[in-house]
Amino acid sequence: MKHALPLTLAALACGFSLAMTPPAAANEACGSGEPATGEPIKIGAIVGQTGPADFSSASKSAAAFFDCVNANGGINGRPVEYLVEDDAWNPETAANAAAKLVNDEGVVAMAGSTSFIECGTNARFYADNGIGVIAGVGVPRECFFSSNIAPMNMGPRLSTLGAAIDAYENQGARSFVCMAPNIPNVGGWFCEGLAAWGADKGVETHNVLHDPATLDPTSLVLQAMAMGADAIIVAEPAPAAIPIFNAAEDQDLREEAIWLGPTSIYDTAFPAAVGDYWAGAIKAHIEFNTLDSDGVDNTAWLSIMDEYGNASDPRDSFSQGGYLAAKIITGVLRGIDGDITRQSVLEALQTMEAVDSDLLCGAWSFGPGDRHNANQAGRMVTMTADGWETSRDCFVSDDPELADIRS
Amino acid sequence: MIDIDALTVTFGGVTPIDRLSLTLDGQIVGLIGPNGAGKTTLLNVLSGLVRPSAGTVRLFGKDIGALAAGQRLGWGVTRAFQTPQVADDLTASENIQVALDSLQVPRAEAATRLAETLERVGLAGHARRLGAHLDGFDLRMTEIGRCLVTGPKLIMLDEPAAGLAAAERTRLIDLLRGLSRAGTRILIIDHDIDLIAGLCDQVAVLDFGHLVASGDTDTVLADPKVRAAYLGEFEDDDAEARAA
Amino acid sequence: MAMSETSRTPLPHAAPRGFLAAAASQHGGLITAFFLMALIVPFLGSYWIKNFTSMIAVAIAAQGVALLHARLGFVSLAGIAMMGVGGWFGLRLAHATGLPFEIVLVLAALCTGAAGVLLGLPALKHRGLIYALITLMFAAGFHVVVSSIGFPDGGSGFWGRIDGSAERQLMARPAIAASDLAYFLYALAIAAAAFTATHIVTKSAVGRAWAMIRAGDAVAHAAGVRIGIARAKAFGLAGALAGVGGCLLAGSIGQLDGRSFDPVQSLLLYGLVIIAGPWSLAAALIAGFLYRMFPAILDSWGVDGDIAITIFGLALIHAIVSAPRGIAGQLHDLTSAIQNRLSGVDR
Ligand SMILES: Nc1ncnc2c1ncn2[C@@H]1O[C@H](COP(=O)(O)OP(=O)(O)OP(=O)(O)O)[C@@H](O)[C@H]1O
Ligand SMILES: [Mg+2]
């Protein structure tokens, strides 16, 4: 639930263009060989571009990755034609877009989709039509509870829980407040995960759910403080979290609780927006590796963005998710012997071998089954005056709801 | 037939009818008076479109003050307008049918009555013509048809002969005479004194909302007050009328 | 818009004998359009089939807006919002009762019809701009409420919203129309039925009463028309049409979102109905086409869909200035000119 604010773009562009490695790394990540010329293989994506926030970042990095693939051998000589549709955060548009991509264009799979509403609208359609979907970033519950959709990320529920687990294990927190927007299968779902884990651990948990349309930060903060909990998890998108932290600063509440957030507050513009007061006092759980980490995939991601993306494309964790989705589907397509059809692609996805990446903690695979949540481990970062620094490496978010997937 | 007692109508500062008391009885009765005398206003009161500020109105012995316009239609009191009011986008026939709809006349009977009425007002040939394409006389006849189709006790017409050609006027007079013979009472407002003199048993003369005279047509039209207040304006016509 | 404006409208001459003959001559273009859609749309592909289905749903609601404007002289700036109300009832009833789609459709139409009558109540006192603003305020209010409460998705409680987390339910489609294509044809058939019903009503006693009211309150009273009741029937019918449209839309997508129902959409639909020429039954279809398909077509040509709004603005000015009977009127004139040319009749 990160928001690609222009501010973020600027900060990212300045911050990370320096940390680049030479373009050679880019080509390695996406293949080797002559530019692809054969009959294109169509891959689709549906993103919420126009609307309350721009969620198109993952499709931009996926597009850059596919361009790189096409320039370097393609899928055994055939290029990928990547078709991206905007759902405008509207279920009707999302349903029409899926019909267009799947029925009319004949895409063999979807990769890099990122939408607030698309999973819920189209999950059944994908299942009925045997289309496999690697979502770049899944936010609502529906993205994690469908037979044909597997998101790259952990999801905000596990990210929220991860923040709590870290505070439980390392800071001795024994009671929590979960603050989230009251959107069905979004805020409530996040906080339920915390409560289920808390029940197992004998930890007290409270919810402060609010109408997303009316955000009164001061009253939310006071409500949360009144519960007397050790830690407060602000499970909000960054634009909503910033005024909440500002309100807490106004009451000088920094020392009164442990302040936490899920990946959504891991935004390069966030430290400046909340100010020095909070330096060292906010910890965030992140679903992918840090944006400036120096692993192979993170390095390749940044260099592919520079070579094949636009300067204006965000370099954020959505973008990391899109890169991974494109990379994984490319590997799966390359491994298919015989016809590349939606059936063969879905089969290949369901039986794929798990893939490792420095962007992830564990290996990722699509997996069989009725729901998918392969990515279950993340890292912790602590906010500094001008950025974020890693404070804990990979650990699993032990959500009781995932018992069946882990077994 | 029409008994009016101390009737007053006011619109804001205007009092077009001022403590008017009047009795009219006859097969065809006339209402005359100069422009702005309050004739149309009185007709509006009788048909239930205007609520009087004071006074009572009785028709056929019944105080109708409490009846709404639609109820008066059901009770047998109908009217036409000074400027014909016909829906442009309904046919002549449909314009007439509206009154049958209001009275919820059963379908079969409604069809017969509609056909009879169209015949009677001479619109059988133009029945399917839209209101927007009817000429002045047909508009008048459509309105009269809408009154007739309900089988009324009383029809009230506001200057029905205005603007008619001689032949049309004759057809109107024939129609009204026929209706009257069949037992329908008629109240007619007109500036055409010949028409009034030729048709009406009784006449009332209004001026500035007051009654100038009322009674048998001959007597009233001979009344010097009437001649001064109203007929004076039509001296030439009057002379011709007497000569005829 | 005042009553007088509607009665000033130039009218076609035709009034042929016989219900079917009259309907065919008056609505020949519309009937042809329905047949053409049934024949051509199935071959346009899934995306267009879905878009045409939405367009049909909007057209049915637009018929209600056109009805209120042309028959009663009332401006309803809540057309899309009322469709949302219909969708809400459809979803709520479908999830709560599990009844067959057809029955849900009828019930949603009845409930939305009742809502339409309620929205018509202010019309007892207000008309013209004030009434238009009241409907716009309703549309805005509906948007605020439905955005925060959300459309029913199979949860419990009065609002039918899922709490916390659970599988969001999609509205079931009719058993005979599960596929997108079958559902499009189904929606087309419902639209044909709704348009026919509208035609029958306007040719019935109720329609004559509306015409009488347009001619003037005085003559309507004098002809025994119960104006309040006649108006309520129009508001009810317009509401029911919106209900059918909203319910069909909900069935098409399976769920609805507040974002589709912001007041600007209602405002736009009214403008398009005016451009289309609400005095013709075909206007609703034209308005639906402009509302739903025109932006999609521009989009498929790579032209920004928002350009459509600008074009609509110009078209509205054109309609007001030089084509008072709208596109439908111009098409009608054109087809009758051709017919006359072919049959050698000179009018
Ligand atoms: N609704 C109204 N509001 C205000 N004044 C009115 C109204 N109706 C009529 N009047 C006034 O009442 C007076 C009588 O009008 P009315 O129409 O009854 O006259 P009339 O005798 O029918 O005249 P004419 O021969 O010109 O038709 C006029 O001064 C007129 O302006
Ligand atoms: Mg008069």
PDB file of C-alpha atoms in Angstrom, chain A residues 192-365:
ATOM      1  CA  GLU A 192      -7.426 -10.019  12.478  1.00  0.00           C
ATOM      2  CA  GLY A 193      -4.048 -11.585  11.660  1.00  0.00           C
ATOM      3  CA  LEU A 194      -2.473  -9.777  14.569  1.00  0.00           C
ATOM      4  CA  ALA A 195      -5.312 -10.849  16.848  1.00  0.00           C
ATOM      5  CA  ALA A 196      -5.041 -14.514  15.783  1.00  0.00           C
ATOM      6  CA  TRP A 197      -1.305 -14.519  16.428  1.00  0.00           C
ATOM      7  CA  GLY A 198      -1.842 -12.648  19.705  1.00  0.00           C
ATOM      8  CA  ALA A 199      -4.354 -15.230  20.877  1.00  0.00           C
ATOM      9  CA  ASP A 200      -1.733 -17.958  20.354  1.00  0.00           C
ATOM     10  CA  LYS A 201       0.965 -15.999  22.143  1.00  0.00           C
ATOM     11  CA  GLY A 202      -1.230 -14.733  24.947  1.00  0.00           C
ATOM     12  CA  VAL A 203      -0.696 -11.175  23.751  1.00  0.00           C
ATOM     13  CA  GLU A 204      -3.353  -8.508  24.104  1.00  0.00           C
ATOM     14  CA  THR A 205      -4.431  -6.837  20.846  1.00  0.00           C
ATOM     15  CA  HIS A 206      -6.831  -3.966  20.173  1.00  0.00           C
ATOM     16  CA  ASN A 207      -8.135  -2.474  16.923  1.00  0.00           C
ATOM     17  CA  VAL A 208      -8.622   1.131  15.969  1.00  0.00           C
ATOM     18  CA  LEU A 209     -10.429   0.934  12.632  1.00  0.00           C
ATOM     19  CA  HIS A 210     -11.581   4.112  10.953  1.00  0.00           C
ATOM     20  CA  ASP A 211     -13.597   5.169   7.925  1.00  0.00           C
ATOM     21  CA  PRO A 212     -10.982   5.765   5.197  1.00  0.00           C
ATOM     22  CA  ALA A 213     -12.885   8.817   3.968  1.00  0.00           C
ATOM     23  CA  THR A 214     -12.720  10.622   7.311  1.00  0.00           C
ATOM     24  CA  LEU A 215      -9.357  10.571   8.980  1.00  0.00           C
ATOM     25  CA  ASP A 216      -9.065  12.467  12.247  1.00  0.00           C
ATOM     26  CA  PRO A 217      -5.440  11.751  13.244  1.00  0.00           C
ATOM     27  CA  THR A 218      -5.546  13.320  16.701  1.00  0.00           C
ATOM     28  CA  SER A 219      -8.564  11.384  17.819  1.00  0.00           C
ATOM     29  CA  LEU A 220      -7.137   8.166  16.373  1.00  0.00           C
ATOM     30  CA  VAL A 221      -3.902   8.655  18.287  1.00  0.00           C
ATOM     31  CA  LEU A 222      -5.727   9.443  21.526  1.00  0.00           C
ATOM     32  CA  GLN A 223      -7.998   6.442  21.026  1.00  0.00           C
ATOM     33  CA  ALA A 224      -4.979   4.216  20.547  1.00  0.00           C
ATOM     34  CA  MET A 225      -3.129   5.642  23.568  1.00  0.00           C
ATOM     35  CA  ALA A 226      -6.196   5.203  25.749  1.00  0.00           C
ATOM     36  CA  MET A 227      -5.865   1.455  25.275  1.00  0.00           C
ATOM     37  CA  GLY A 228      -2.583   1.571  27.171  1.00  0.00           C
ATOM     38  CA  ALA A 229      -0.806  -0.817  24.820  1.00  0.00           C
ATOM     39  CA  ASP A 230       2.955  -1.275  24.626  1.00  0.00           C
ATOM     40  CA  ALA A 231       3.072  -0.864  20.840  1.00  0.00           C
ATOM     41  CA  ILE A 232       1.010   0.898  18.199  1.00  0.00           C
ATOM     42  CA  ILE A 233       1.072  -0.385  14.613  1.00  0.00           C
ATOM     43  CA  VAL A 234       0.051   2.257  12.124  1.00  0.00           C
ATOM     44  CA  ALA A 235      -1.160  -0.010   9.285  1.00  0.00           C
ATOM     45  CA  GLU A 236      -1.972   2.821   6.922  1.00  0.00           C
ATOM     46  CA  PRO A 237      -0.762   3.995   3.522  1.00  0.00           C
ATOM     47  CA  ALA A 238       2.016   6.570   3.923  1.00  0.00           C
ATOM     48  CA  PRO A 239      -0.166   9.613   3.103  1.00  0.00           C
ATOM     49  CA  ALA A 240      -2.506   8.624   5.970  1.00  0.00           C
ATOM     50  CA  ALA A 241       0.283   7.557   8.325  1.00  0.00           C
ATOM     51  CA  ILE A 242       2.153  10.895   8.098  1.00  0.00           C
ATOM     52  CA  PRO A 243      -0.572  13.023   9.746  1.00  0.00           C
ATOM     53  CA  ILE A 244      -1.030  10.330  12.403  1.00  0.00           C
ATOM     54  CA  PHE A 245       2.647  10.550  13.382  1.00  0.00           C
ATOM     55  CA  ASN A 246       2.461  14.336  13.246  1.00  0.00           C
ATOM     56  CA  ALA A 247      -0.497  14.251  15.634  1.00  0.00           C
ATOM     57  CA  ALA A 248       1.430  11.920  17.979  1.00  0.00           C
ATOM     58  CA  GLU A 249       4.352  14.338  17.890  1.00  0.00           C
ATOM     59  CA  ASP A 250       2.027  17.199  18.837  1.00  0.00           C
ATOM     60  CA  GLN A 251       1.121  15.214  21.995  1.00  0.00           C
ATOM     61  CA  ASP A 252       4.792  14.219  22.470  1.00  0.00           C
ATOM     62  CA  LEU A 253       3.908  10.531  22.545  1.00  0.00           C
ATOM     63  CA  ARG A 254       7.125   9.164  21.062  1.00  0.00           C
ATOM     64  CA  GLU A 255       8.277   7.601  24.299  1.00  0.00           C
ATOM     65  CA  GLU A 256       4.820   6.456  25.400  1.00  0.00           C
ATOM     66  CA  ALA A 257       4.702   3.489  23.033  1.00  0.00           C
ATOM     67  CA  ILE A 258       6.653   1.492  20.494  1.00  0.00           C
ATOM     68  CA  TRP A 259       5.728   2.867  17.080  1.00  0.00           C
ATOM     69  CA  LEU A 260       5.528   0.466  14.161  1.00  0.00           C
ATOM     70  CA  GLY A 261       4.296   0.231  10.607  1.00  0.00           C
ATOM     71  CA  PRO A 262       4.029  -2.279   7.754  1.00  0.00           C
ATOM     72  CA  THR A 263       5.731  -1.878   4.347  1.00  0.00           C
ATOM     73  CA  SER A 264       3.345   0.892   3.340  1.00  0.00           C
ATOM     74  CA  ILE A 265       5.269   3.467   5.390  1.00  0.00           C
ATOM     75  CA  TYR A 266       8.598   2.342   3.899  1.00  0.00           C
ATOM     76  CA  ASP A 267       8.785   5.263   1.555  1.00  0.00           C
ATOM     77  CA  THR A 268      11.873   7.339   0.922  1.00  0.00           C
ATOM     78  CA  ALA A 269       9.955  10.565   1.401  1.00  0.00           C
ATOM     79  CA  PHE A 270       8.527   9.422   4.721  1.00  0.00           C
ATOM     80  CA  PRO A 271      11.414  10.382   7.071  1.00  0.00           C
ATOM     81  CA  ALA A 272      11.422  13.959   5.858  1.00  0.00           C
ATOM     82  CA  ALA A 273       7.622  14.139   6.051  1.00  0.00           C
ATOM     83  CA  VAL A 274       7.416  13.052   9.710  1.00  0.00           C
ATOM     84  CA  GLY A 275      10.563  14.915  10.734  1.00  0.00           C
ATOM     85  CA  ASP A 276      13.638  14.425  12.967  1.00  0.00           C
ATOM     86  CA  TYR A 277      11.520  13.976  16.067  1.00  0.00           C
ATOM     87  CA  TRP A 278      10.833  10.406  14.965  1.00  0.00           C
ATOM     88  CA  ALA A 279      14.376   9.450  13.951  1.00  0.00           C
ATOM     89  CA  GLY A 280      15.170   6.087  15.497  1.00  0.00           C
ATOM     90  CA  ALA A 281      11.660   5.767  16.924  1.00  0.00           C
ATOM     91  CA  ILE A 282       9.712   4.267  14.022  1.00  0.00           C
ATOM     92  CA  LYS A 283      10.285   0.737  12.811  1.00  0.00           C
ATOM     93  CA  ALA A 284       8.797  -0.664   9.657  1.00  0.00           C
ATOM     94  CA  HIS A 285       8.438  -4.195   8.401  1.00  0.00           C
ATOM     95  CA  ILE A 286       9.347  -4.569   4.714  1.00  0.00           C
ATOM     96  CA  GLU A 287       8.152  -7.266   2.311  1.00  0.00           C
ATOM     97  CA  PHE A 288      11.019  -6.975  -0.180  1.00  0.00           C
ATOM     98  CA  ASN A 289      14.654  -6.104   0.405  1.00  0.00           C
ATOM     99  CA  THR A 290      15.679  -2.489   0.919  1.00  0.00           C
ATOM    100  CA  LEU A 291      15.604  -0.311  -2.182  1.00  0.00           C
ATOM    101  CA  ASP A 292      19.348   0.344  -1.908  1.00  0.00           C
ATOM    102  CA  SER A 293      20.427  -3.210  -1.092  1.00  0.00           C
ATOM    103  CA  ASP A 294      23.274  -4.553  -3.173  1.00  0.00           C
ATOM    104  CA  GLY A 295      22.128  -8.087  -4.050  1.00  0.00           C
ATOM    105  CA  VAL A 296      22.090  -9.342  -7.615  1.00  0.00           C
ATOM    106  CA  ASP A 297      18.384  -8.819  -8.252  1.00  0.00           C
ATOM    107  CA  ASN A 298      18.134  -5.429  -6.641  1.00  0.00           C
ATOM    108  CA  THR A 299      21.121  -4.275  -8.659  1.00  0.00           C
ATOM    109  CA  ALA A 300      19.730  -5.755 -11.870  1.00  0.00           C
ATOM    110  CA  TRP A 301      16.320  -4.213 -11.177  1.00  0.00           C
ATOM    111  CA  LEU A 302      17.818  -0.734 -10.873  1.00  0.00           C
ATOM    112  CA  SER A 303      19.985  -1.072 -13.948  1.00  0.00           C
ATOM    113  CA  ILE A 304      17.132  -2.473 -16.072  1.00  0.00           C
ATOM    114  CA  MET A 305      14.996   0.442 -14.960  1.00  0.00           C
ATOM    115  CA  ASP A 306      17.732   2.798 -16.087  1.00  0.00           C
ATOM    116  CA  GLU A 307      18.291   1.082 -19.401  1.00  0.00           C
ATOM    117  CA  TYR A 308      14.752   0.061 -20.394  1.00  0.00           C
ATOM    118  CA  GLY A 309      12.455   2.062 -18.126  1.00  0.00           C
ATOM    119  CA  ASN A 310      11.642   5.740 -18.133  1.00  0.00           C
ATOM    120  CA  ALA A 311      13.412   8.150 -15.882  1.00  0.00           C
ATOM    121  CA  SER A 312      10.032   9.015 -14.421  1.00  0.00           C
ATOM    122  CA  ASP A 313       9.144   5.421 -13.481  1.00  0.00           C
ATOM    123  CA  PRO A 314       9.207   5.027  -9.695  1.00  0.00           C
ATOM    124  CA  ARG A 315      11.981   2.982  -8.078  1.00  0.00           C
ATOM    125  CA  ASP A 316       9.902   1.770  -5.160  1.00  0.00           C
ATOM    126  CA  SER A 317       8.976  -1.593  -3.679  1.00  0.00           C
ATOM    127  CA  PHE A 318       6.015  -1.922  -6.077  1.00  0.00           C
ATOM    128  CA  SER A 319       8.618  -1.693  -8.803  1.00  0.00           C
ATOM    129  CA  GLN A 320      10.658  -4.462  -7.139  1.00  0.00           C
ATOM    130  CA  GLY A 321       7.529  -6.646  -7.083  1.00  0.00           C
ATOM    131  CA  GLY A 322       6.869  -6.031 -10.783  1.00  0.00           C
ATOM    132  CA  TYR A 323      10.470  -6.846 -11.638  1.00  0.00           C
ATOM    133  CA  LEU A 324      10.256 -10.135  -9.767  1.00  0.00           C
ATOM    134  CA  ALA A 325       6.896 -11.078 -11.283  1.00  0.00           C
ATOM    135  CA  ALA A 326       8.261 -10.477 -14.790  1.00  0.00           C
ATOM    136  CA  LYS A 327      11.473 -12.315 -14.050  1.00  0.00           C
ATOM    137  CA  ILE A 328       9.686 -15.342 -12.651  1.00  0.00           C
ATOM    138  CA  ILE A 329       7.135 -15.631 -15.465  1.00  0.00           C
ATOM    139  CA  THR A 330       9.971 -15.288 -17.968  1.00  0.00           C
ATOM    140  CA  GLY A 331      11.809 -18.187 -16.348  1.00  0.00           C
ATOM    141  CA  VAL A 332       8.644 -20.283 -16.311  1.00  0.00           C
ATOM    142  CA  LEU A 333       7.882 -19.533 -19.987  1.00  0.00           C
ATOM    143  CA  ARG A 334      11.413 -20.376 -21.026  1.00  0.00           C
ATOM    144  CA  GLY A 335      11.115 -23.703 -19.278  1.00  0.00           C
ATOM    145  CA  ILE A 336       8.010 -24.810 -21.155  1.00  0.00           C
ATOM    146  CA  ASP A 337       8.592 -27.501 -23.785  1.00  0.00           C
ATOM    147  CA  GLY A 338       6.031 -27.373 -26.528  1.00  0.00           C
ATOM    148  CA  ASP A 339       3.155 -24.956 -27.023  1.00  0.00           C
ATOM    149  CA  ILE A 340       2.884 -21.932 -24.818  1.00  0.00           C
ATOM    150  CA  THR A 341      -0.810 -21.749 -23.998  1.00  0.00           C
ATOM    151  CA  ARG A 342      -2.655 -20.564 -20.955  1.00  0.00           C
ATOM    152  CA  GLN A 343      -3.028 -24.218 -19.880  1.00  0.00           C
ATOM    153  CA  SER A 344       0.641 -25.013 -20.268  1.00  0.00           C
ATOM    154  CA  VAL A 345       1.638 -21.793 -18.521  1.00  0.00           C
ATOM    155  CA  LEU A 346      -0.712 -22.384 -15.601  1.00  0.00           C
ATOM    156  CA  GLU A 347       0.540 -25.938 -15.276  1.00  0.00           C
ATOM    157  CA  ALA A 348       4.140 -24.751 -15.396  1.00  0.00           C
ATOM    158  CA  LEU A 349       3.402 -22.122 -12.750  1.00  0.00           C
ATOM    159  CA  GLN A 350       1.735 -24.605 -10.442  1.00  0.00           C
ATOM    160  CA  THR A 351       4.600 -27.058 -10.736  1.00  0.00           C
ATOM    161  CA  MET A 352       7.471 -24.577 -10.912  1.00  0.00           C
ATOM    162  CA  GLU A 353      10.530 -24.999  -8.775  1.00  0.00           C
ATOM    163  CA  ALA A 354      10.936 -22.414  -6.062  1.00  0.00           C
ATOM    164  CA  VAL A 355      13.020 -19.404  -7.071  1.00  0.00           C
ATOM    165  CA  ASP A 356      15.475 -17.594  -4.814  1.00  0.00           C
ATOM    166  CA  SER A 357      16.124 -13.878  -4.904  1.00  0.00           C
ATOM    167  CA  ASP A 358      17.939 -11.398  -2.734  1.00  0.00           C
ATOM    168  CA  LEU A 359      14.761  -9.294  -2.907  1.00  0.00           C
ATOM    169  CA  LEU A 360      12.937 -12.025  -0.999  1.00  0.00           C
ATOM    170  CA  CYS A 361      13.754 -13.878   2.191  1.00  0.00           C
ATOM    171  CA  GLY A 362      12.588 -17.329   1.254  1.00  0.00           C
ATOM    172  CA  ALA A 363      12.271 -19.057  -2.065  1.00  0.00           C
ATOM    173  CA  TRP A 364       9.130 -18.171  -4.020  1.00  0.00           C
ATOM    174  CA  SER A 365       6.926 -20.470  -6.027  1.00  0.00           C
TER     175      SER A 365
END
